[in-house]
């Protein structure tokens, strides 16, 4: 038991709960109240589930009585969180019981939402798809469960021969994917959370884990409270709660991270202080092709790398990044020490970046060049914001170009393998990647007559009406779009349902079976524990029901090669179970059927998963999970390291067995620094950065309905530096208008608040649907990952009124 760590998290939880005065909320059990097991009582049953929120993947125990979730507790048996939860996790059960749950399908008729039956809803969707299958798009989520994402993926790519499927994770971690692919030839972190327990130095790159992944961050602060020395170096564009815990704070200009990493690489080479043995044995050097850069790049010699990196002296990096030259030297000196262990941590700051692939690759390169790789505590590690961005998006491959298990649509052999696993006709899968998120919404919001070739879009488990960048261009405008049709499945009314033509009420979290995959390659499973309200239904069921309606209508793609329904599920006697009828959906475990089918894909790129039943027993398992001689299943903590990874050749210390250079080596990349696509000027003199807060999860759809959380953080705000506010005669709490070239947003000012931006920078969280800061953000994206940059654009603050916001 770890009292200090627990105290830290409890303090955060109670601070948030303290301002709550009323509201229907659940009793919260702190983990240490459940001393030797959980409380018992007649009719009270406990079962495990991963937390519904962030990619940390904490486990909770869920207490159910009389068909309702009545309590939650941190799960002591879970390796990720050992009984701890953050303030959101403690209140996760309450998200089911907001007063305005969607409970009936609603169709917009003559501008008014009208209740309709599920039969009519499914028929309406299927007819639109049947009439125009190629102009249909499916927009999904890193909150999709693994079976939900897999069903959507198979429906689109295998059934409709349509690759226009993309997830909201495109907006949060696509650059991490391209960074891993460019460097190692395969996606996802090599290490695991144990790195946080063993590092001597933790570097947070544009990352605020104290608020965004608090249970993970507490692993480090807890070590300090036990007397261990862990140096935290926070590199950021504004001071945050992570800065408060840091030994060093290096404040950079937006985009400065690219220059800083180049500066470290330069000094490691210049001072002859890199790990020559590691580099000679395990690395190549790469650079962009001169004409059309690709993710593959082209090989360059070490000599050429030296030449290209030579200009990134500490002084030049200081000019580009704003970080003093001596701090760049300090970082390079640390990486030059081989007897310490260094973990780099990042999330949206490096991913939501027009040089996202470049900065991800460069930070991997810093670790590879210095040899700070592959030992526990030596790790370049990206985190995910969503609970299954890894499991459902990266592993199931629900991106427009991907297939399950690390396959891609552009490779004939990958299509052939996938068609084989799905038993669909040869040539069913199109070789042309579908539209990525920004392009998909551009095509949906462009009139058909002008080439807007997406006419029907189905959005599941996400809220693009709040999260897309430049909302006025990509979402808000419905002019001239009368023939377009937006279908949204969600649990509560949102900014997206506000414009929907058809709204489907969804089951959520423990109202359905599910599986997630967290940031450390851990696949987690849970069972349905309570019924959803009214007529709300599982998203996975919706996909199967639409597919079956198309099957009945004679759509050839919904038949496999033998003429059977592509989602056919049979009982032990070989009889088909009509799982497309909702009252028969739980006659069997559809998740298990889908997962076992999906599992076949996972051996193709050493992402092996265990049978479903192994996940029922465990609090998640980290892939690759490999069967042992005694029939047990062993997970892997450290990929590519011979001491732990079963796929590294015997006797090898390291092996990058999916190397893009096919020689077992990782790639150390050079990328030239480029300025941001939009910078402050006379007209728009401020940098605008957006992000999240501790209390709310992403768009706040769920957490704003939990009274403790919404009262602790009731409204979005704009953080300003005191001197900027004084110069504009703006006072604390005053409402101002944030303006960019794309839109406006009114917000109260918070001077020297939780986050403290430097002069010339403002920060706005995006959780509040009444204050849509994405009206102002820029849709410019990374050329490889297609992930937009929400962290920097030019804006101005306009004084609106001197009236104070009610406190
Ligand atoms: S929100 Fe994240 S850190 Fe908090 S309890 Fe849930 S999974 Fe853990």
PDB file of N, CA and C in Angstrom, residues 236-266:
ATOM      1  N   UNK A 236       7.816  22.639 -22.173  1.00  0.00           N
ATOM      2  CA  UNK A 236       6.447  22.995 -22.542  1.00  0.00           C
ATOM      3  C   UNK A 236       6.321  24.425 -23.012  1.00  0.00           C
ATOM      4  N   UNK A 237       5.123  24.762 -23.463  1.00  0.00           N
ATOM      5  CA  UNK A 237       4.870  26.135 -23.900  1.00  0.00           C
ATOM      6  C   UNK A 237       4.133  26.936 -22.832  1.00  0.00           C
ATOM      7  N   UNK A 238       3.772  26.280 -21.741  1.00  0.00           N
ATOM      8  CA  UNK A 238       3.177  27.010 -20.611  1.00  0.00           C
ATOM      9  C   UNK A 238       3.407  26.185 -19.353  1.00  0.00           C
ATOM     10  N   UNK A 239       3.399  26.835 -18.210  1.00  0.00           N
ATOM     11  CA  UNK A 239       3.564  26.136 -16.931  1.00  0.00           C
ATOM     12  C   UNK A 239       2.257  25.417 -16.578  1.00  0.00           C
ATOM     13  N   UNK A 240       2.392  24.198 -16.098  1.00  0.00           N
ATOM     14  CA  UNK A 240       1.218  23.399 -15.738  1.00  0.00           C
ATOM     15  C   UNK A 240       1.461  22.753 -14.367  1.00  0.00           C
ATOM     16  N   UNK A 241       0.535  21.885 -13.966  1.00  0.00           N
ATOM     17  CA  UNK A 241       0.744  21.155 -12.708  1.00  0.00           C
ATOM     18  C   UNK A 241       1.941  20.210 -12.806  1.00  0.00           C
ATOM     19  N   UNK A 242       2.255  19.773 -14.015  1.00  0.00           N
ATOM     20  CA  UNK A 242       3.458  18.950 -14.177  1.00  0.00           C
ATOM     21  C   UNK A 242       4.696  19.800 -13.893  1.00  0.00           C
ATOM     22  N   UNK A 243       4.660  21.048 -14.343  1.00  0.00           N
ATOM     23  CA  UNK A 243       5.784  21.959 -14.074  1.00  0.00           C
ATOM     24  C   UNK A 243       5.999  22.103 -12.567  1.00  0.00           C
ATOM     25  N   UNK A 244       4.898  22.153 -11.823  1.00  0.00           N
ATOM     26  CA  UNK A 244       5.010  22.330 -10.367  1.00  0.00           C
ATOM     27  C   UNK A 244       5.823  21.203  -9.730  1.00  0.00           C
ATOM     28  N   UNK A 245       5.779  20.019 -10.354  1.00  0.00           N
ATOM     29  CA  UNK A 245       6.521  18.887  -9.787  1.00  0.00           C
ATOM     30  C   UNK A 245       7.908  18.724 -10.409  1.00  0.00           C
ATOM     31  N   UNK A 246       8.214  19.585 -11.390  1.00  0.00           N
ATOM     32  CA  UNK A 246       9.450  19.376 -12.155  1.00  0.00           C
ATOM     33  C   UNK A 246      10.665  20.019 -11.487  1.00  0.00           C
ATOM     34  N   UNK A 247      11.827  19.400 -11.702  1.00  0.00           N
ATOM     35  CA  UNK A 247      13.085  20.008 -11.267  1.00  0.00           C
ATOM     36  C   UNK A 247      13.488  21.122 -12.218  1.00  0.00           C
ATOM     37  N   UNK A 248      13.227  20.921 -13.490  1.00  0.00           N
ATOM     38  CA  UNK A 248      13.600  21.898 -14.512  1.00  0.00           C
ATOM     39  C   UNK A 248      12.386  22.161 -15.394  1.00  0.00           C
ATOM     40  N   UNK A 249      12.193  23.410 -15.709  1.00  0.00           N
ATOM     41  CA  UNK A 249      11.147  23.762 -16.673  1.00  0.00           C
ATOM     42  C   UNK A 249      11.802  24.489 -17.831  1.00  0.00           C
ATOM     43  N   UNK A 250      11.694  23.933 -19.016  1.00  0.00           N
ATOM     44  CA  UNK A 250      12.272  24.556 -20.200  1.00  0.00           C
ATOM     45  C   UNK A 250      11.121  25.074 -21.052  1.00  0.00           C
ATOM     46  N   UNK A 251      10.958  26.393 -21.054  1.00  0.00           N
ATOM     47  CA  UNK A 251       9.830  26.955 -21.798  1.00  0.00           C
ATOM     48  C   UNK A 251      10.237  27.208 -23.240  1.00  0.00           C
ATOM     49  N   UNK A 252       9.513  26.574 -24.125  1.00  0.00           N
ATOM     50  CA  UNK A 252       9.879  26.688 -25.548  1.00  0.00           C
ATOM     51  C   UNK A 252       8.814  27.466 -26.305  1.00  0.00           C
ATOM     52  N   UNK A 253       9.251  28.011 -27.442  1.00  0.00           N
ATOM     53  CA  UNK A 253       8.278  28.583 -28.371  1.00  0.00           C
ATOM     54  C   UNK A 253       7.535  27.425 -29.030  1.00  0.00           C
ATOM     55  N   UNK A 254       6.290  27.658 -29.491  1.00  0.00           N
ATOM     56  CA  UNK A 254       5.610  26.600 -30.239  1.00  0.00           C
ATOM     57  C   UNK A 254       6.488  26.104 -31.392  1.00  0.00           C
ATOM     58  N   UNK A 255       6.541  24.805 -31.580  1.00  0.00           N
ATOM     59  CA  UNK A 255       7.394  24.146 -32.581  1.00  0.00           C
ATOM     60  C   UNK A 255       8.847  23.993 -32.107  1.00  0.00           C
ATOM     61  N   UNK A 256       9.146  24.549 -30.934  1.00  0.00           N
ATOM     62  CA  UNK A 256      10.531  24.519 -30.452  1.00  0.00           C
ATOM     63  C   UNK A 256      11.034  23.117 -30.160  1.00  0.00           C
ATOM     64  N   UNK A 257      10.105  22.174 -29.926  1.00  0.00           N
ATOM     65  CA  UNK A 257      10.524  20.805 -29.617  1.00  0.00           C
ATOM     66  C   UNK A 257      11.349  20.195 -30.760  1.00  0.00           C
ATOM     67  N   UNK A 258      11.011  20.564 -31.995  1.00  0.00           N
ATOM     68  CA  UNK A 258      11.772  20.036 -33.138  1.00  0.00           C
ATOM     69  C   UNK A 258      13.220  20.517 -33.044  1.00  0.00           C
ATOM     70  N   UNK A 259      13.380  21.800 -32.777  1.00  0.00           N
ATOM     71  CA  UNK A 259      14.734  22.358 -32.675  1.00  0.00           C
ATOM     72  C   UNK A 259      15.491  21.752 -31.494  1.00  0.00           C
ATOM     73  N   UNK A 260      14.802  21.576 -30.370  1.00  0.00           N
ATOM     74  CA  UNK A 260      15.481  21.038 -29.175  1.00  0.00           C
ATOM     75  C   UNK A 260      16.003  19.633 -29.450  1.00  0.00           C
ATOM     76  N   UNK A 261      15.198  18.789 -30.064  1.00  0.00           N
ATOM     77  CA  UNK A 261      15.651  17.424 -30.329  1.00  0.00           C
ATOM     78  C   UNK A 261      16.807  17.434 -31.326  1.00  0.00           C
ATOM     79  N   UNK A 262      16.744  18.325 -32.319  1.00  0.00           N
ATOM     80  CA  UNK A 262      17.869  18.439 -33.267  1.00  0.00           C
ATOM     81  C   UNK A 262      19.124  18.903 -32.538  1.00  0.00           C
ATOM     82  N   UNK A 263      18.940  19.813 -31.586  1.00  0.00           N
ATOM     83  CA  UNK A 263      20.087  20.303 -30.826  1.00  0.00           C
ATOM     84  C   UNK A 263      20.740  19.204 -29.993  1.00  0.00           C
ATOM     85  N   UNK A 264      19.926  18.337 -29.396  1.00  0.00           N
ATOM     86  CA  UNK A 264      20.486  17.227 -28.598  1.00  0.00           C
ATOM     87  C   UNK A 264      21.249  16.277 -29.527  1.00  0.00           C
ATOM     88  N   UNK A 265      20.635  15.950 -30.664  1.00  0.00           N
ATOM     89  CA  UNK A 265      21.313  15.055 -31.625  1.00  0.00           C
ATOM     90  C   UNK A 265      22.649  15.674 -32.063  1.00  0.00           C
ATOM     91  N   UNK A 266      22.621  16.961 -32.350  1.00  0.00           N
ATOM     92  CA  UNK A 266      23.844  17.652 -32.777  1.00  0.00           C
ATOM     93  C   UNK A 266      24.947  17.504 -31.728  1.00  0.00           C
TER      94      UNK A 266
END
